[in-house]
C-alpha cells in the first residue's frame, strides 16, 4: 500500500492552528510519494450548546503561549470574541467544520491538508464562526465547489454520520490530544510521528527515519 500520513486535528484547536504551516510544508514536500488523510477529532461536542465564555478565560491565558512557541498569530476578530465573551454570540462546536471537511473530500480528496488549514485560519485569524454556514462560502469559489451542492451536503445526515465515524476512528487510534500525526505503512502497521505541537525539523526527522527503515527492509 501507499504510505499514508494521518493528521488528526480539530478545527477549534489552537495548537493545530499553530501546527498548520508545518503540516502544510510536509504535505507539499511529500505529497508526490505518499497519501495524506485528515481526521477531525471532535474536540468540542457539547450535548447542549455552550457559549464561548465557558472556555474564554483559559484561552485568554493560553493563546500567547501558542503564538510564542509556533510563531502563528491570532487575529483581532477572533480575539474580540475571546476577550468579550459576554458580548459574543459564539457557541463553539467541532461538528460543522468536521462535516464540511467530509463534504470537501468529495471534491478534492487530495487537498484536505490545506483545506483544514484554511478552516483554522478562517476561525482563528479572520474570526469566522465555523458553526455558521456563511463561514465556508469564501472557500467554495477558491476551490471550485458548487455552492448549492455544498450546502445541501453540509446538512445531509449522511455526511454528519461520516464526521462522527471520523471522531470514532480518532478515538480508536488512541489519540488523546491534537495535533497528532501517524504514518500508516501497512494494513495494521502505524507509526506515531508526533503528538502535540511539533516543529518541522522534528517531524521531518521522525518521518524520514521511518521511510529509511522501510527502504532498508525492502518494503
PDB file of C-alpha atoms in Angstrom:
ATOM      1  CA  UNK A   1       0.000   0.000   0.000  1.00  0.00           C
ATOM      2  CA  UNK A   2       0.991   3.635  -0.443  1.00  0.00           C
ATOM      3  CA  UNK A   3       2.338   5.073   2.821  1.00  0.00           C
ATOM      4  CA  UNK A   4      -0.303   7.362   4.273  1.00  0.00           C
ATOM      5  CA  UNK A   5       0.030  10.268   6.687  1.00  0.00           C
ATOM      6  CA  UNK A   6      -2.928  10.611   9.059  1.00  0.00           C
ATOM      7  CA  UNK A   7      -3.233  14.088  10.504  1.00  0.00           C
ATOM      8  CA  UNK A   8      -5.612  14.091  13.483  1.00  0.00           C
ATOM      9  CA  UNK A   9      -6.742  17.610  14.226  1.00  0.00           C
ATOM     10  CA  UNK A  10      -9.665  19.743  15.268  1.00  0.00           C
ATOM     11  CA  UNK A  11     -10.728  22.978  13.623  1.00  0.00           C
ATOM     12  CA  UNK A  12     -11.096  24.608  17.058  1.00  0.00           C
ATOM     13  CA  UNK A  13      -7.682  23.502  18.336  1.00  0.00           C
ATOM     14  CA  UNK A  14      -5.329  26.459  18.768  1.00  0.00           C
ATOM     15  CA  UNK A  15      -2.244  24.264  18.765  1.00  0.00           C
ATOM     16  CA  UNK A  16      -3.399  22.725  15.484  1.00  0.00           C
ATOM     17  CA  UNK A  17      -3.684  26.246  14.073  1.00  0.00           C
ATOM     18  CA  UNK A  18      -0.075  26.822  15.108  1.00  0.00           C
ATOM     19  CA  UNK A  19       0.893  23.479  13.570  1.00  0.00           C
ATOM     20  CA  UNK A  20      -0.897  24.083  10.260  1.00  0.00           C
ATOM     21  CA  UNK A  21       2.080  25.711   8.462  1.00  0.00           C
ATOM     22  CA  UNK A  22       4.201  22.705   9.440  1.00  0.00           C
ATOM     23  CA  UNK A  23       1.811  20.007   8.244  1.00  0.00           C
ATOM     24  CA  UNK A  24       1.252  22.054   5.076  1.00  0.00           C
ATOM     25  CA  UNK A  25       5.012  22.101   4.475  1.00  0.00           C
ATOM     26  CA  UNK A  26       5.254  18.346   4.974  1.00  0.00           C
ATOM     27  CA  UNK A  27       2.284  17.898   2.635  1.00  0.00           C
ATOM     28  CA  UNK A  28       3.942  19.933  -0.118  1.00  0.00           C
ATOM     29  CA  UNK A  29       7.259  18.127   0.315  1.00  0.00           C
ATOM     30  CA  UNK A  30       5.920  14.558   0.403  1.00  0.00           C
ATOM     31  CA  UNK A  31       2.598  14.605  -1.470  1.00  0.00           C
ATOM     32  CA  UNK A  32       4.166  13.020  -4.559  1.00  0.00           C
ATOM     33  CA  UNK A  33       5.359   9.940  -2.660  1.00  0.00           C
ATOM     34  CA  UNK A  34       2.628   9.322  -0.082  1.00  0.00           C
ATOM     35  CA  UNK A  35      -1.036   9.884   0.600  1.00  0.00           C
ATOM     36  CA  UNK A  36      -2.414  12.305   3.191  1.00  0.00           C
ATOM     37  CA  UNK A  37      -5.608  11.978   5.198  1.00  0.00           C
ATOM     38  CA  UNK A  38      -7.054  14.476   7.673  1.00  0.00           C
ATOM     39  CA  UNK A  39      -9.221  13.164  10.503  1.00  0.00           C
ATOM     40  CA  UNK A  40     -11.360  15.520  12.572  1.00  0.00           C
ATOM     41  CA  UNK A  41     -11.205  14.749  16.266  1.00  0.00           C
ATOM     42  CA  UNK A  42     -14.445  16.167  17.628  1.00  0.00           C
ATOM     43  CA  UNK A  43     -12.728  18.130  20.389  1.00  0.00           C
ATOM     44  CA  UNK A  44     -15.793  20.250  21.246  1.00  0.00           C
ATOM     45  CA  UNK A  45     -19.054  18.323  21.083  1.00  0.00           C
ATOM     46  CA  UNK A  46     -21.252  19.516  23.936  1.00  0.00           C
ATOM     47  CA  UNK A  47     -24.558  17.724  24.472  1.00  0.00           C
ATOM     48  CA  UNK A  48     -26.092  21.165  24.764  1.00  0.00           C
ATOM     49  CA  UNK A  49     -24.554  24.226  23.143  1.00  0.00           C
ATOM     50  CA  UNK A  50     -22.177  26.134  25.414  1.00  0.00           C
ATOM     51  CA  UNK A  51     -21.213  29.784  24.908  1.00  0.00           C
ATOM     52  CA  UNK A  52     -17.633  30.768  24.163  1.00  0.00           C
ATOM     53  CA  UNK A  53     -17.424  32.216  27.684  1.00  0.00           C
ATOM     54  CA  UNK A  54     -17.042  28.661  29.026  1.00  0.00           C
ATOM     55  CA  UNK A  55     -13.533  28.440  27.534  1.00  0.00           C
ATOM     56  CA  UNK A  56     -12.626  32.099  27.024  1.00  0.00           C
ATOM     57  CA  UNK A  57     -10.853  32.501  30.362  1.00  0.00           C
ATOM     58  CA  UNK A  58      -8.488  29.615  29.622  1.00  0.00           C
ATOM     59  CA  UNK A  59      -7.832  30.787  26.066  1.00  0.00           C
ATOM     60  CA  UNK A  60      -7.071  34.337  27.219  1.00  0.00           C
ATOM     61  CA  UNK A  61      -4.103  32.911  29.107  1.00  0.00           C
ATOM     62  CA  UNK A  62      -3.029  30.216  26.664  1.00  0.00           C
ATOM     63  CA  UNK A  63      -3.158  31.794  23.207  1.00  0.00           C
ATOM     64  CA  UNK A  64       0.022  33.813  23.800  1.00  0.00           C
ATOM     65  CA  UNK A  65       1.874  30.585  24.600  1.00  0.00           C
ATOM     66  CA  UNK A  66       0.793  29.184  21.227  1.00  0.00           C
ATOM     67  CA  UNK A  67       1.949  32.361  19.475  1.00  0.00           C
ATOM     68  CA  UNK A  68       5.318  32.396  21.226  1.00  0.00           C
ATOM     69  CA  UNK A  69       6.084  28.753  20.548  1.00  0.00           C
ATOM     70  CA  UNK A  70       4.760  28.433  16.993  1.00  0.00           C
ATOM     71  CA  UNK A  71       5.127  31.918  15.541  1.00  0.00           C
ATOM     72  CA  UNK A  72       1.484  31.922  14.450  1.00  0.00           C
ATOM     73  CA  UNK A  73      -0.679  34.970  15.087  1.00  0.00           C
ATOM     74  CA  UNK A  74      -4.293  35.035  16.204  1.00  0.00           C
ATOM     75  CA  UNK A  75      -6.427  37.676  14.532  1.00  0.00           C
ATOM     76  CA  UNK A  76      -8.119  40.614  16.202  1.00  0.00           C
ATOM     77  CA  UNK A  77     -11.569  39.472  15.066  1.00  0.00           C
ATOM     78  CA  UNK A  78     -11.106  36.122  16.811  1.00  0.00           C
ATOM     79  CA  UNK A  79      -9.570  37.717  19.880  1.00  0.00           C
ATOM     80  CA  UNK A  80     -12.579  40.028  20.238  1.00  0.00           C
ATOM     81  CA  UNK A  81     -14.777  37.006  20.996  1.00  0.00           C
ATOM     82  CA  UNK A  82     -12.216  35.665  23.465  1.00  0.00           C
ATOM     83  CA  UNK A  83     -11.899  38.938  25.371  1.00  0.00           C
ATOM     84  CA  UNK A  84     -15.573  39.957  25.084  1.00  0.00           C
ATOM     85  CA  UNK A  85     -17.232  36.572  25.682  1.00  0.00           C
ATOM     86  CA  UNK A  86     -20.312  38.067  27.323  1.00  0.00           C
ATOM     87  CA  UNK A  87     -20.994  40.056  24.158  1.00  0.00           C
ATOM     88  CA  UNK A  88     -20.160  37.218  21.758  1.00  0.00           C
ATOM     89  CA  UNK A  89     -22.849  35.120  20.095  1.00  0.00           C
ATOM     90  CA  UNK A  90     -20.469  32.189  19.548  1.00  0.00           C
ATOM     91  CA  UNK A  91     -21.352  28.670  20.672  1.00  0.00           C
ATOM     92  CA  UNK A  92     -18.312  26.647  19.557  1.00  0.00           C
ATOM     93  CA  UNK A  93     -18.785  23.138  18.200  1.00  0.00           C
ATOM     94  CA  UNK A  94     -16.450  20.915  16.204  1.00  0.00           C
ATOM     95  CA  UNK A  95     -19.299  19.241  14.360  1.00  0.00           C
ATOM     96  CA  UNK A  96     -19.944  21.534  11.380  1.00  0.00           C
ATOM     97  CA  UNK A  97     -16.295  22.035  10.332  1.00  0.00           C
ATOM     98  CA  UNK A  98     -15.848  18.256  10.512  1.00  0.00           C
ATOM     99  CA  UNK A  99     -18.893  17.762   8.278  1.00  0.00           C
ATOM    100  CA  UNK A 100     -17.557  20.451   5.923  1.00  0.00           C
ATOM    101  CA  UNK A 101     -14.281  18.550   5.631  1.00  0.00           C
ATOM    102  CA  UNK A 102     -16.186  15.364   4.749  1.00  0.00           C
ATOM    103  CA  UNK A 103     -18.064  17.250   2.027  1.00  0.00           C
ATOM    104  CA  UNK A 104     -14.860  18.857   0.742  1.00  0.00           C
ATOM    105  CA  UNK A 105     -13.311  15.393   0.433  1.00  0.00           C
ATOM    106  CA  UNK A 106     -15.867  14.564  -2.281  1.00  0.00           C
ATOM    107  CA  UNK A 107     -14.383  17.268  -4.494  1.00  0.00           C
ATOM    108  CA  UNK A 108     -10.687  17.386  -3.573  1.00  0.00           C
ATOM    109  CA  UNK A 109      -9.677  14.297  -1.569  1.00  0.00           C
ATOM    110  CA  UNK A 110      -6.009  15.130  -2.110  1.00  0.00           C
ATOM    111  CA  UNK A 111      -6.259  18.668  -0.703  1.00  0.00           C
ATOM    112  CA  UNK A 112      -7.686  18.067   2.767  1.00  0.00           C
ATOM    113  CA  UNK A 113      -4.477  19.195   4.494  1.00  0.00           C
ATOM    114  CA  UNK A 114      -4.524  22.715   3.023  1.00  0.00           C
ATOM    115  CA  UNK A 115      -8.309  22.912   3.439  1.00  0.00           C
ATOM    116  CA  UNK A 116      -8.055  22.081   7.129  1.00  0.00           C
ATOM    117  CA  UNK A 117      -5.555  24.936   7.448  1.00  0.00           C
ATOM    118  CA  UNK A 118      -7.992  27.235   5.621  1.00  0.00           C
ATOM    119  CA  UNK A 119     -10.694  26.393   8.174  1.00  0.00           C
ATOM    120  CA  UNK A 120      -8.388  27.177  11.049  1.00  0.00           C
ATOM    121  CA  UNK A 121      -7.293  30.462   9.504  1.00  0.00           C
ATOM    122  CA  UNK A 122     -10.931  31.381   8.889  1.00  0.00           C
ATOM    123  CA  UNK A 123     -11.667  30.854  12.584  1.00  0.00           C
ATOM    124  CA  UNK A 124      -8.524  31.876  14.427  1.00  0.00           C
ATOM    125  CA  UNK A 125      -7.407  34.781  12.263  1.00  0.00           C
ATOM    126  CA  UNK A 126     -10.422  36.032  10.329  1.00  0.00           C
ATOM    127  CA  UNK A 127     -12.820  35.407  13.199  1.00  0.00           C
ATOM    128  CA  UNK A 128     -15.406  33.466  11.202  1.00  0.00           C
ATOM    129  CA  UNK A 129     -17.883  31.399  13.223  1.00  0.00           C
ATOM    130  CA  UNK A 130     -17.473  27.833  11.948  1.00  0.00           C
ATOM    131  CA  UNK A 131     -20.932  26.898  13.236  1.00  0.00           C
ATOM    132  CA  UNK A 132     -22.349  29.380  10.694  1.00  0.00           C
ATOM    133  CA  UNK A 133     -22.876  28.217   7.101  1.00  0.00           C
ATOM    134  CA  UNK A 134     -21.552  31.539   5.812  1.00  0.00           C
ATOM    135  CA  UNK A 135     -18.105  30.820   7.260  1.00  0.00           C
ATOM    136  CA  UNK A 136     -17.436  28.465   4.337  1.00  0.00           C
ATOM    137  CA  UNK A 137     -18.759  30.433   1.384  1.00  0.00           C
ATOM    138  CA  UNK A 138     -15.484  32.241   0.596  1.00  0.00           C
ATOM    139  CA  UNK A 139     -13.687  28.892   0.232  1.00  0.00           C
ATOM    140  CA  UNK A 140     -16.152  27.412  -2.234  1.00  0.00           C
ATOM    141  CA  UNK A 141     -15.192  29.743  -5.063  1.00  0.00           C
ATOM    142  CA  UNK A 142     -11.498  29.296  -4.283  1.00  0.00           C
ATOM    143  CA  UNK A 143     -11.775  25.509  -4.635  1.00  0.00           C
ATOM    144  CA  UNK A 144     -14.378  25.500  -7.417  1.00  0.00           C
ATOM    145  CA  UNK A 145     -17.099  23.829  -5.342  1.00  0.00           C
ATOM    146  CA  UNK A 146     -20.745  24.421  -6.366  1.00  0.00           C
ATOM    147  CA  UNK A 147     -22.457  26.343  -3.552  1.00  0.00           C
ATOM    148  CA  UNK A 148     -25.867  24.680  -3.807  1.00  0.00           C
ATOM    149  CA  UNK A 149     -24.342  21.198  -3.761  1.00  0.00           C
ATOM    150  CA  UNK A 150     -22.036  22.018  -0.878  1.00  0.00           C
ATOM    151  CA  UNK A 151     -24.747  23.395   1.381  1.00  0.00           C
ATOM    152  CA  UNK A 152     -27.112  20.554   0.561  1.00  0.00           C
ATOM    153  CA  UNK A 153     -24.432  18.074   1.592  1.00  0.00           C
ATOM    154  CA  UNK A 154     -23.463  20.134   4.643  1.00  0.00           C
ATOM    155  CA  UNK A 155     -26.952  19.465   6.042  1.00  0.00           C
ATOM    156  CA  UNK A 156     -27.223  15.873   4.788  1.00  0.00           C
ATOM    157  CA  UNK A 157     -27.378  13.437   7.753  1.00  0.00           C
ATOM    158  CA  UNK A 158     -25.137  11.073   5.794  1.00  0.00           C
ATOM    159  CA  UNK A 159     -22.215  13.493   5.958  1.00  0.00           C
ATOM    160  CA  UNK A 160     -22.819  14.121   9.633  1.00  0.00           C
ATOM    161  CA  UNK A 161     -22.572  10.358  10.102  1.00  0.00           C
ATOM    162  CA  UNK A 162     -19.251  10.348   8.230  1.00  0.00           C
ATOM    163  CA  UNK A 163     -17.942  13.045  10.557  1.00  0.00           C
ATOM    164  CA  UNK A 164     -18.864  11.041  13.633  1.00  0.00           C
ATOM    165  CA  UNK A 165     -17.215   7.978  12.124  1.00  0.00           C
ATOM    166  CA  UNK A 166     -14.018  10.056  11.949  1.00  0.00           C
ATOM    167  CA  UNK A 167     -14.386  11.046  15.592  1.00  0.00           C
ATOM    168  CA  UNK A 168     -14.712   7.355  16.460  1.00  0.00           C
ATOM    169  CA  UNK A 169     -11.663   6.421  14.370  1.00  0.00           C
ATOM    170  CA  UNK A 170      -9.571   9.059  16.124  1.00  0.00           C
ATOM    171  CA  UNK A 171     -10.584   7.546  19.459  1.00  0.00           C
ATOM    172  CA  UNK A 172      -9.763   4.082  18.118  1.00  0.00           C
ATOM    173  CA  UNK A 173      -6.274   5.356  17.261  1.00  0.00           C
ATOM    174  CA  UNK A 174      -5.986   6.342  20.941  1.00  0.00           C
ATOM    175  CA  UNK A 175      -5.433   9.998  20.156  1.00  0.00           C
ATOM    176  CA  UNK A 176      -5.579  11.937  23.415  1.00  0.00           C
ATOM    177  CA  UNK A 177      -4.649  15.396  22.147  1.00  0.00           C
ATOM    178  CA  UNK A 178      -4.268  17.436  18.994  1.00  0.00           C
ATOM    179  CA  UNK A 179      -2.450  17.673  16.706  1.00  0.00           C
ATOM    180  CA  UNK A 180      -1.324  14.060  16.314  1.00  0.00           C
ATOM    181  CA  UNK A 181       0.327  12.609  13.201  1.00  0.00           C
ATOM    182  CA  UNK A 182       0.643   8.952  12.223  1.00  0.00           C
ATOM    183  CA  UNK A 183       2.225   7.176   9.279  1.00  0.00           C
ATOM    184  CA  UNK A 184       0.484   4.022   8.096  1.00  0.00           C
ATOM    185  CA  UNK A 185       2.721   1.677   6.125  1.00  0.00           C
ATOM    186  CA  UNK A 186       0.551  -1.464   6.014  1.00  0.00           C
ATOM    187  CA  UNK A 187      -2.934  -2.611   6.888  1.00  0.00           C
ATOM    188  CA  UNK A 188      -2.028  -2.919  10.556  1.00  0.00           C
ATOM    189  CA  UNK A 189       1.241  -1.007  10.961  1.00  0.00           C
ATOM    190  CA  UNK A 190       1.095   2.600  12.203  1.00  0.00           C
ATOM    191  CA  UNK A 191       3.971   4.775  13.382  1.00  0.00           C
ATOM    192  CA  UNK A 192       3.346   7.710  15.709  1.00  0.00           C
ATOM    193  CA  UNK A 193       5.274  10.641  14.226  1.00  0.00           C
ATOM    194  CA  UNK A 194       4.159  13.374  16.593  1.00  0.00           C
ATOM    195  CA  UNK A 195       1.802  14.026  19.468  1.00  0.00           C
ATOM    196  CA  UNK A 196       1.020  17.645  20.296  1.00  0.00           C
ATOM    197  CA  UNK A 197       2.706  20.582  18.627  1.00  0.00           C
ATOM    198  CA  UNK A 198       5.944  19.500  16.928  1.00  0.00           C
ATOM    199  CA  UNK A 199       8.316  21.695  14.953  1.00  0.00           C
ATOM    200  CA  UNK A 200       9.145  20.966  11.324  1.00  0.00           C
ATOM    201  CA  UNK A 201      12.712  19.589  11.786  1.00  0.00           C
ATOM    202  CA  UNK A 202      11.499  17.094  14.394  1.00  0.00           C
ATOM    203  CA  UNK A 203       8.509  15.925  12.362  1.00  0.00           C
ATOM    204  CA  UNK A 204      10.618  15.586   9.212  1.00  0.00           C
ATOM    205  CA  UNK A 205      13.284  13.650  11.117  1.00  0.00           C
ATOM    206  CA  UNK A 206      10.712  11.227  12.532  1.00  0.00           C
ATOM    207  CA  UNK A 207       9.114  10.718   9.131  1.00  0.00           C
ATOM    208  CA  UNK A 208      12.395  10.224   7.282  1.00  0.00           C
ATOM    209  CA  UNK A 209      13.589   7.686   9.861  1.00  0.00           C
ATOM    210  CA  UNK A 210      10.523   5.524   9.221  1.00  0.00           C
ATOM    211  CA  UNK A 211      10.863   5.862   5.443  1.00  0.00           C
ATOM    212  CA  UNK A 212      14.564   4.987   5.584  1.00  0.00           C
ATOM    213  CA  UNK A 213      13.790   1.920   7.708  1.00  0.00           C
ATOM    214  CA  UNK A 214      11.237   0.825   5.122  1.00  0.00           C
ATOM    215  CA  UNK A 215      13.827   1.168   2.347  1.00  0.00           C
ATOM    216  CA  UNK A 216      16.449  -0.771   4.312  1.00  0.00           C
ATOM    217  CA  UNK A 217      13.924  -3.538   4.950  1.00  0.00           C
ATOM    218  CA  UNK A 218      13.000  -3.640   1.276  1.00  0.00           C
ATOM    219  CA  UNK A 219       9.398  -2.541   1.802  1.00  0.00           C
TER     220      UNK A 219
END
